[in-house]
Coordinates of C-alpha atoms in Angstrom, one line a residue:
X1388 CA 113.5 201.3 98.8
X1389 CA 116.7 203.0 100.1
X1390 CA 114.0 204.7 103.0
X1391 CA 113.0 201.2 104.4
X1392 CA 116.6 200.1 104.3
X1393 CA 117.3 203.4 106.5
X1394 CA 114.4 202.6 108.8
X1395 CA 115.2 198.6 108.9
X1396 CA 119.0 199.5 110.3
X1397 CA 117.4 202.2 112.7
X1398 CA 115.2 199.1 113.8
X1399 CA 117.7 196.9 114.5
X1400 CA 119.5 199.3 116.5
X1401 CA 116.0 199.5 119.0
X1402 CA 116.2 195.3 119.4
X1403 CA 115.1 195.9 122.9
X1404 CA 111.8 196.6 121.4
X1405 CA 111.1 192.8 120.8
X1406 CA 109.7 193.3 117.3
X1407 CA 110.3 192.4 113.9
X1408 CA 109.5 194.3 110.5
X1409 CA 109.1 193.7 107.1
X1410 CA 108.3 195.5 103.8
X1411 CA 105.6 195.1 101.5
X1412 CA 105.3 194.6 98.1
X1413 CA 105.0 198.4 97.8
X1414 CA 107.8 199.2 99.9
X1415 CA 105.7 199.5 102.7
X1416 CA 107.0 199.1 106.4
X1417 CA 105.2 196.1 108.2
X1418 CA 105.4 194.4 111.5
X1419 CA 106.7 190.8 110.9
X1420 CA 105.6 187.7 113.0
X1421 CA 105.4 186.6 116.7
X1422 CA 105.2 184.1 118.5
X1423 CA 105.3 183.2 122.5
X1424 CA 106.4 180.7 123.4
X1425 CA 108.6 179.7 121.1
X1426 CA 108.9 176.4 123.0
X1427 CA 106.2 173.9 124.1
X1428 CA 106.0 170.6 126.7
X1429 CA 102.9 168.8 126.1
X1430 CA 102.0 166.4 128.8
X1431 CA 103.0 162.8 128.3
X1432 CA 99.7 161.3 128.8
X1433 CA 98.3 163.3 126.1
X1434 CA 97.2 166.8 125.9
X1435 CA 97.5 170.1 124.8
X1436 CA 99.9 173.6 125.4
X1437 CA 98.7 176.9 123.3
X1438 CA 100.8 179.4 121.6
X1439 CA 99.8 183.3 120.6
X1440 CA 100.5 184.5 117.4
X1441 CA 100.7 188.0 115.8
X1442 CA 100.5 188.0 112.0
X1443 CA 100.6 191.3 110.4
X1444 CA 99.8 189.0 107.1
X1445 CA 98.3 185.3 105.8
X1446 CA 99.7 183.0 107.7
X1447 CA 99.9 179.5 108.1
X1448 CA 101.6 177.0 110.7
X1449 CA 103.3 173.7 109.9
X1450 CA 104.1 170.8 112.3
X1451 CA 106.8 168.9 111.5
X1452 CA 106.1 165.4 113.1
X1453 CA 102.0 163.5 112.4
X1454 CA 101.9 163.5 116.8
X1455 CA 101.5 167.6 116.6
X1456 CA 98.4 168.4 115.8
X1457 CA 97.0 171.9 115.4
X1458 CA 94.2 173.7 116.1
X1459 CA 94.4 175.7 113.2
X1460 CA 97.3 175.8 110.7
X1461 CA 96.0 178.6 108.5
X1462 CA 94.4 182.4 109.4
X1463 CA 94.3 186.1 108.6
X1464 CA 96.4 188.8 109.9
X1465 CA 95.6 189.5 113.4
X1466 CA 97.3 190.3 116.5
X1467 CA 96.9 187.6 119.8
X1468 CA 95.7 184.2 117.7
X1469 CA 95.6 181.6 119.7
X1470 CA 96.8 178.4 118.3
X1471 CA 96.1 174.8 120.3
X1472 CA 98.9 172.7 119.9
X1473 CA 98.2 168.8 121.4
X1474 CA 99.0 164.9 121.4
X1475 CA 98.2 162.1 122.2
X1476 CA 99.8 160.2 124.8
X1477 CA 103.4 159.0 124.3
X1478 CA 103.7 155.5 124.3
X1479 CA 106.9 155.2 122.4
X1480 CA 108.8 154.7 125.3
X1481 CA 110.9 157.6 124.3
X1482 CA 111.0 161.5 124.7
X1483 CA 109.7 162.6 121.0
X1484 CA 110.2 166.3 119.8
X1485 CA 109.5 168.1 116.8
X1486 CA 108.8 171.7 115.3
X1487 CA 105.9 174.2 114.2
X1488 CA 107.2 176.6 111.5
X1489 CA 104.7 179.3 111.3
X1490 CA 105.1 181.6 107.8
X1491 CA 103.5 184.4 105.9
X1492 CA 104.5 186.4 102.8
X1493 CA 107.2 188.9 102.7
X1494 CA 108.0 188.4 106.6
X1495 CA 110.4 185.4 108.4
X1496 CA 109.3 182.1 109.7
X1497 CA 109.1 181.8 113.0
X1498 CA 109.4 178.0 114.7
X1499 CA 108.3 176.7 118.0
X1500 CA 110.0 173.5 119.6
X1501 CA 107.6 171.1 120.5
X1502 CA 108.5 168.0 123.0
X1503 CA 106.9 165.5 124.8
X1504 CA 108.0 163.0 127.5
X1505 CA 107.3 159.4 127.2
X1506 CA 104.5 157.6 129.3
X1507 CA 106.1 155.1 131.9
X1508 CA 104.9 151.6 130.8
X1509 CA 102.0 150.0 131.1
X1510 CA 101.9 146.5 132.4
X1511 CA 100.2 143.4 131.5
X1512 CA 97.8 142.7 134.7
X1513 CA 96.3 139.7 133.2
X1514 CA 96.2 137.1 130.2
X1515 CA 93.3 134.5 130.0
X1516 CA 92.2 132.2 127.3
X1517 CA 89.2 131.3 125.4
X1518 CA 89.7 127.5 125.8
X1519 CA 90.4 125.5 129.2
X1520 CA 90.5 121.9 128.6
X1521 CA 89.7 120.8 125.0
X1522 CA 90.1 117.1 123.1
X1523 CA 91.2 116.6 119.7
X1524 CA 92.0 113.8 117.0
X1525 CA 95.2 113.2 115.5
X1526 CA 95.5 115.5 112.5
X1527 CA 92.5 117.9 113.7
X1528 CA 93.4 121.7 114.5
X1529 CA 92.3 124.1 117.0
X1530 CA 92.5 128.1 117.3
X1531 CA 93.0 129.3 120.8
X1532 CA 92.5 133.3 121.3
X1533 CA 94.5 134.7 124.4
X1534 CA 93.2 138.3 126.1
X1535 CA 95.4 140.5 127.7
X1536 CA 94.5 142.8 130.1
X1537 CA 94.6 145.8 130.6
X1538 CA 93.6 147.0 126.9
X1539 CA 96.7 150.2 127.0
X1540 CA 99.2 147.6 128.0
X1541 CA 102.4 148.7 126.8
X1542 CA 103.6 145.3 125.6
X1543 CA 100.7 142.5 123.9
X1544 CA 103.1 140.6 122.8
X1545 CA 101.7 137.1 123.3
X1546 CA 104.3 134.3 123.2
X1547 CA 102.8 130.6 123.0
X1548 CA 104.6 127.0 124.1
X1549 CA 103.2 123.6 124.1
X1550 CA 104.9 121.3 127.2
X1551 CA 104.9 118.0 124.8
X1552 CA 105.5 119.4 121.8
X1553 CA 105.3 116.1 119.7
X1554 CA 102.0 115.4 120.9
X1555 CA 100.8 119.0 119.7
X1556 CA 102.3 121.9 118.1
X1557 CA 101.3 125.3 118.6
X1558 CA 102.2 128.0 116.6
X1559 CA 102.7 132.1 117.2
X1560 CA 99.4 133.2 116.5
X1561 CA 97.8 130.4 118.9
X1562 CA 97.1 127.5 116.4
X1563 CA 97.1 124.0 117.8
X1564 CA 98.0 121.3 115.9
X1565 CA 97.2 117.4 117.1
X1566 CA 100.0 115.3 116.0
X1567 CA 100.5 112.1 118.3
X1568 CA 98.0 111.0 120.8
X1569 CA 98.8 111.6 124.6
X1570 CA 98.5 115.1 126.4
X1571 CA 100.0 118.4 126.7
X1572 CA 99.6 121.8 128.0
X1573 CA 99.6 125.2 126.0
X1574 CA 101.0 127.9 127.6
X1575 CA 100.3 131.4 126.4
X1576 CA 102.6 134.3 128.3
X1577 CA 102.6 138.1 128.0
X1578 CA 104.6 140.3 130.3
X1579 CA 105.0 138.0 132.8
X1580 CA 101.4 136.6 132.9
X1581 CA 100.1 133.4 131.8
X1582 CA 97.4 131.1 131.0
X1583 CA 97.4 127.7 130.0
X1584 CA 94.8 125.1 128.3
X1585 CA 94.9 121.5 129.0
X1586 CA 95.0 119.4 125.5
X1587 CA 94.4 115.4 125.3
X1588 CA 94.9 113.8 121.7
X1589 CA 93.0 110.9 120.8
X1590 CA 93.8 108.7 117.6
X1591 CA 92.4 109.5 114.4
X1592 CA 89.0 107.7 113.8
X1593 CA 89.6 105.6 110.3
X1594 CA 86.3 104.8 108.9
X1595 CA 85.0 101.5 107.9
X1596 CA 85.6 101.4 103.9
X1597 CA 83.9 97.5 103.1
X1598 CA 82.5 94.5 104.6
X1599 CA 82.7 90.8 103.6
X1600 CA 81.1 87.5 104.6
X1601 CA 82.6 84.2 104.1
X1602 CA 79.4 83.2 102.5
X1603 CA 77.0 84.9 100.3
X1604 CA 74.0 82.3 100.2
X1605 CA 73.8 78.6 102.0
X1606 CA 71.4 76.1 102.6
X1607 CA 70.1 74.4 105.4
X1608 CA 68.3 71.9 107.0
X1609 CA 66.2 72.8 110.0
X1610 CA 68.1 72.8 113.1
X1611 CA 71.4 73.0 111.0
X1612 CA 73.8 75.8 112.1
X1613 CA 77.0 77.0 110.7
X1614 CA 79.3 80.0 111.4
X1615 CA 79.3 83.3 109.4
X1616 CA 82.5 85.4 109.7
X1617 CA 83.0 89.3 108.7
X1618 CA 86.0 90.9 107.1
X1619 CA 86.0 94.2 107.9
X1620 CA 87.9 97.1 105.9
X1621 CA 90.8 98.4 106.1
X1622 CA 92.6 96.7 108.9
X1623 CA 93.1 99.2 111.1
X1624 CA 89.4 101.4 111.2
X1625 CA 88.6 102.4 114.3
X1626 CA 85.5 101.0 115.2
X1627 CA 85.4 96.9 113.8
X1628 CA 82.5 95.4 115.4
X1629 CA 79.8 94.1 113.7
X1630 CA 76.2 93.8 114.0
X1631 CA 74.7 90.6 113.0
X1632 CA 70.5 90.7 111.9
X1633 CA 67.9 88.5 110.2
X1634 CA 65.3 89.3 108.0
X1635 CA 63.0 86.7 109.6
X1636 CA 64.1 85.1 113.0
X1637 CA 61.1 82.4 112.8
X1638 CA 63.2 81.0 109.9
X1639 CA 66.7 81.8 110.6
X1640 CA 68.4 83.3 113.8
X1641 CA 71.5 84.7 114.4
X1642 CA 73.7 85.4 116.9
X1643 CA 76.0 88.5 117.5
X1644 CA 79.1 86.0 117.0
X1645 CA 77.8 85.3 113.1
X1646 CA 76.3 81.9 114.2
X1647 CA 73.3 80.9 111.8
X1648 CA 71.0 78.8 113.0
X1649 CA 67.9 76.8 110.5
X1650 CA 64.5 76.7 112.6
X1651 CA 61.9 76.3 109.6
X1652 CA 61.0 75.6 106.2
X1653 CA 62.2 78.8 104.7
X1654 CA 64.4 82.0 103.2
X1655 CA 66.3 84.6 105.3
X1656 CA 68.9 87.2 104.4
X1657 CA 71.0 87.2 107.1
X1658 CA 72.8 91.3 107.5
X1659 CA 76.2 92.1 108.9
X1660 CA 77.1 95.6 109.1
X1661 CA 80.2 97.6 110.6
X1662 CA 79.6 101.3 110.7
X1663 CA 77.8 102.1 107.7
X1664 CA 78.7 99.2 105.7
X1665 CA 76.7 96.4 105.0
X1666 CA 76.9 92.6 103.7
X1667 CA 74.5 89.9 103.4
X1668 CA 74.3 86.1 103.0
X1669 CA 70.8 84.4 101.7
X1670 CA 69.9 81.2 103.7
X1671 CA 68.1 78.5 102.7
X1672 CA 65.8 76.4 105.0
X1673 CA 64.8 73.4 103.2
X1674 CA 62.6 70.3 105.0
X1675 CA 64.2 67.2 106.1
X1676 CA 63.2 64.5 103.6
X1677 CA 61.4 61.2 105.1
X1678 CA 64.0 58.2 104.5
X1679 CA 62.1 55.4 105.9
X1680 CA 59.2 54.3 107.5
X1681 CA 58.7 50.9 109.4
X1682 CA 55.5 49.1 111.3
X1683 CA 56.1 47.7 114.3
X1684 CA 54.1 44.1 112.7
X1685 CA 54.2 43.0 109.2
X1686 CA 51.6 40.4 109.9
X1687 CA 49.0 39.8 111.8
X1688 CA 45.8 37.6 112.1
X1689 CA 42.6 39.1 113.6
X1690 CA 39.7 37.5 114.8
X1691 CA 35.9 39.2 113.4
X1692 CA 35.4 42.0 115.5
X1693 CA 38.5 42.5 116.9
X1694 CA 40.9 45.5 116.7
X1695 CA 44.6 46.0 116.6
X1696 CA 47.0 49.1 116.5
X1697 CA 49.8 49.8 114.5
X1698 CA 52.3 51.7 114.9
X1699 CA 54.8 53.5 112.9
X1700 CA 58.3 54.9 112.9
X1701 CA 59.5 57.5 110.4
X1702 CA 63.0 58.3 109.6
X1703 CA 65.2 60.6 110.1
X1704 CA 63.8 61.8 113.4
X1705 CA 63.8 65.5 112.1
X1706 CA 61.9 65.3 109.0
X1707 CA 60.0 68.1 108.4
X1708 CA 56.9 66.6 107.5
X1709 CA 56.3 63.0 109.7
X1710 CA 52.7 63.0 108.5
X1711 CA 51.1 59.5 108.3
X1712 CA 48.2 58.7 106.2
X1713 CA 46.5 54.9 106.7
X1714 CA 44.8 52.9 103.8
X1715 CA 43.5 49.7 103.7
X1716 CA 43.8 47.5 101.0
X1717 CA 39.9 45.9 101.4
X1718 CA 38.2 48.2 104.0
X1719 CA 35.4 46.1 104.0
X1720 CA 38.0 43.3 105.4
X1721 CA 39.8 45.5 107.8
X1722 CA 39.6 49.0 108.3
X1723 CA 41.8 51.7 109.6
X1724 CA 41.6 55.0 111.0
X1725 CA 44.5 58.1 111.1
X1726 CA 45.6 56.8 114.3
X1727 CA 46.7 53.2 112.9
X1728 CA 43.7 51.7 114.4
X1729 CA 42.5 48.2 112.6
X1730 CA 38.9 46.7 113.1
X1731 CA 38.3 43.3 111.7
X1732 CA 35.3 43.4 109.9
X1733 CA 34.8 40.6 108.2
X1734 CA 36.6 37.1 107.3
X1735 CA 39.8 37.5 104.9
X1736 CA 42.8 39.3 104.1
X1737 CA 43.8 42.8 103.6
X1738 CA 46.7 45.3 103.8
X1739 CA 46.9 47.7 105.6
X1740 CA 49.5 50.9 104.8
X1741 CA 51.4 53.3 106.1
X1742 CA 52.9 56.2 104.4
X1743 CA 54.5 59.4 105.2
X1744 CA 56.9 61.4 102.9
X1745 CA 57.0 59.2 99.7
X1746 CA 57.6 56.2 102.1
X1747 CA 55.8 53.8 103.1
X1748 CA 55.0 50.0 104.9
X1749 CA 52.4 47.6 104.7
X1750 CA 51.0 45.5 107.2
X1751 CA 48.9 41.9 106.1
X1752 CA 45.9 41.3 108.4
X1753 CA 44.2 38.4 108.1
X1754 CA 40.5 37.8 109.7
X1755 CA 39.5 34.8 111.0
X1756 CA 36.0 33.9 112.3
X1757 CA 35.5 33.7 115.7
X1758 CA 36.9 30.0 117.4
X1759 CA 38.8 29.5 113.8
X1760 CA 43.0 28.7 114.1
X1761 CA 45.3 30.3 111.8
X1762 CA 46.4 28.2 109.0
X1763 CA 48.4 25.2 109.9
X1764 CA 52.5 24.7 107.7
X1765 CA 51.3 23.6 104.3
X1766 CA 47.2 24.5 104.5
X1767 CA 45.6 26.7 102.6
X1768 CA 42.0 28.0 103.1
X1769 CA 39.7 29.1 100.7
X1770 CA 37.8 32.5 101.5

C-alpha cells in the first residue's frame, strides 16, 4: 500500500498527462475513467450527441433526468466506447439540462452535463368541428368534437362558448346542452382559431298520455246527427289533433270535426285517436217507427167492373220501413193489388186495407150494378 501512495503523489505531480489512476483490490495500479466530452448539447428538435469512454473496469452510466436516454448504460472494460446519448424534441418551452454519472469499482465517477434548448412553439393552423348546423329538443344533449390542426401544436387547448347561453349551455369538453328554445352559436377556439356550429332548440315533444269522448255509446235514428268531442291528455302534449274513423261508414259516418251522422239500420264504433291513443263511442242506428197511415177516401161506391186507386200516406216521412201491404175484406167483392188498385167485381160491400208498420186504414167500397144509384138518406138495400 505505501508503494501506490508513492506512485499516486508522483501522478499527480505529471497532471499534464490527462489521466487518472486507481488501485485494485490487490493494490494494483489501474488507469481510472474517461470521458470526452464531459459536456453535451443535443439538438432541440430531437436527436442525439455521442460521448467516448475509457473504462479500465465494469462500468455503468446513469442519466439523471427520463429525456436522456442512453445507448447503453452498462459495459466491460475497454478503451474508446462509444456511448449515444439522445432526446426527443423539447417541447417544454424551456432549456432542460441534466447529468450522466458514469461509475466503476474502485475508480471516481465521472459526469457529463447534458442540455437541450427548447423548440420555438408550434402554432395552431386550424380548428374545425365535427358538427355544422344541428337541431335539438329542449332537454336533449349533444357532443361536439373540435380538431386542431396541426397534430405537434404546442397549445390544444380548446376553449368552448355558446353566444345565447340560456338557450344552450356548453360545457369544457364540448357538451351541448338544450335548455330553452330559440338559437345560438357554439364557438370552439384554440390559439387563435375558431370554428363555430349553428344550434336551433325546438320545444320538448310531450306525448299524448289519454283520450276521452264525451260519449261512449248513443243511439240514433237514421239521418240523426250529433257532435262527438275528444279530450286529449295532458293539456299541453305536443301534437293534439285527432283522427276521427268508423267501423262501417254505410251505417255511420263521421267527420274529422267529431260529427256523427245515422244513415242505416245499424251498429258502428265510431274511433278517435290522438298519437297513439285511442277512444271509441258505439252508435246505434235504429229504424224510424211508422206513426200513422191515412187513405186519401174512406168511402167509396163503385159500379161492377169498375176500378179505383187508392192512395196512401205513411207517417213520419223517414220511417225506415214505408212498406204497404193491400187486403181486401171480400176479394170476391172488390179486389186489390200492391199498388192500391181496386176492381169491382161483383155487387156488395167490402173493405179494403192498408197497412204498413203496425198501422193501418181501411177504405169501404161498395159495388153497385151497372145504372143502379147509391142508396138514398134513410134506404137500405138488401144484397
Amino acid at each position: 500500500m505505501k508503494i501506490c501512495h508513492r506512485l499516486l503523489r508522483a501522478l499527480l505531480i505529471a497532471a499534464a498527462l490527462s489521466a487518472s489512476f486507481a488501485c485494485d483490490e490487490s493494490g494494483n495500479l489501474t488507469l481510472g475513467l474517461t470521458v470526452k466530452p464531459d459536456a453535451l448539447t443535443l439538438p432541440a428538435e430531437g436527436g442525439s450527441r455521442t460521448f467516448t469512454l475509457s473504462a479500465p473496469v465494469i462500468w455503468t452510466a446513469s442519466p439523471s433526468a427520463r429525456w436522456i436516454q442512453l445507448s447503453a448504460t452498462e459495459g466491460d472494460a475497454g478503451d474508446d466506447i462509444e456511448v449515444v446519448v439522445s432526446a426527443e424534441a423539447n417541447r417544454t418551452g424551456a432549456t432542460r439540462s441534466g447529468k450522466i454519472i458514469v461509475s466503476g469499482a474502485n475508480v471516481s465517477s465521472k459526469s457529463i452535463e447534458v442540455s437541450q434548448d427548447a423548440m420555438p412553439p408550434v402554432p395552431v393552423t386550424d380548428i374545425s368541428l365535427n358538427k355544422r348546423d344541428e337541431t335539438l329538443k329542449v332537454g336533449e344533449s349533444l357532443t361536439i368534437t373540435a380538431t386542431v390542426l396541426p397534430d405537434d401544436a404546442d397549445n390544444k387547448t380548446v376553449t368552448w362558448t355558446s353566444s345565447n347561453a340560456s338557450v344552450a349551455s356548453v360545457s369544457s369538453s364540448g357538451v351541448v346542452k338544450a335548455l330553452a328554445a330559440g338559437s345560438t352559436v357554439i364557438t370552439a377556439q384554440a390559439g387563435g382559431k375558431t370554428a363555430t356550429c349553428n344550434i336551433t332548440v325546438i320545444p320538448a315533444t310531450v306525448d299524448v298520455t289519454g283520450i276521452s269522448l264525451s260519449e261512449t255509446s248513443k243511439t240514433l235514428n237514421p239521418g240523426e246527427s250529433f257532435m262527438l268531442t275528444a279530450t286529449v291528455t295532458p293539456d299541453n302534449a305536443t301534437d293534439k289533433s285527432v283522427k276521427w274513423s268508423s267501423s262501417d261508414e254505410t251505417v255511420v259516418s263521421v267527420e274529422q270535426n267529431g260529427k256523427v251522422t245515422a244513415l242505416k239500420t245499424g251498429t258502428a264504433v265510431i274511433t278517435a285517436k290522438a298519437g297513439d291513443k285511442t277512444a271509441t263511442c258505439t252508435v246505434t242506428v235504429k229504424p224510424v217507427e211508422v206513426s200513422k197511415l191515412t187513405l186519401d177516401k174512406s168511402s167509396e161506391t163503385l159500379p161492377l167492373g169498375q176500378t179505383l186507386t187508392l192512395v196512401a200516406t205513411v207517417y213520419p216521412d223517414n220511417a225506415t220501413d214505408k212498406t204497404i201491404s193491400w187486403s181486401s175484406s171480400d176479394a170476391s167483392v172488390a179486389s186489390v193489388d200492391q199498388n192500391g188498385k181496386v176492381s169491382a167485381l161483383k155487387v156488395g160491400k167490402a173493405t179494403i186495407t192498408a197497412a204498413a208498420g203496425g198501422k193501418s186504414a181501411g177504405c169501404v167500397i161498395i159495388v153497385t150494378a151497372t145504372g143502379f144509384e147509391d142508396p138514398q138518406p134513410g134506404e137500405t138495400w138488401d144484397w
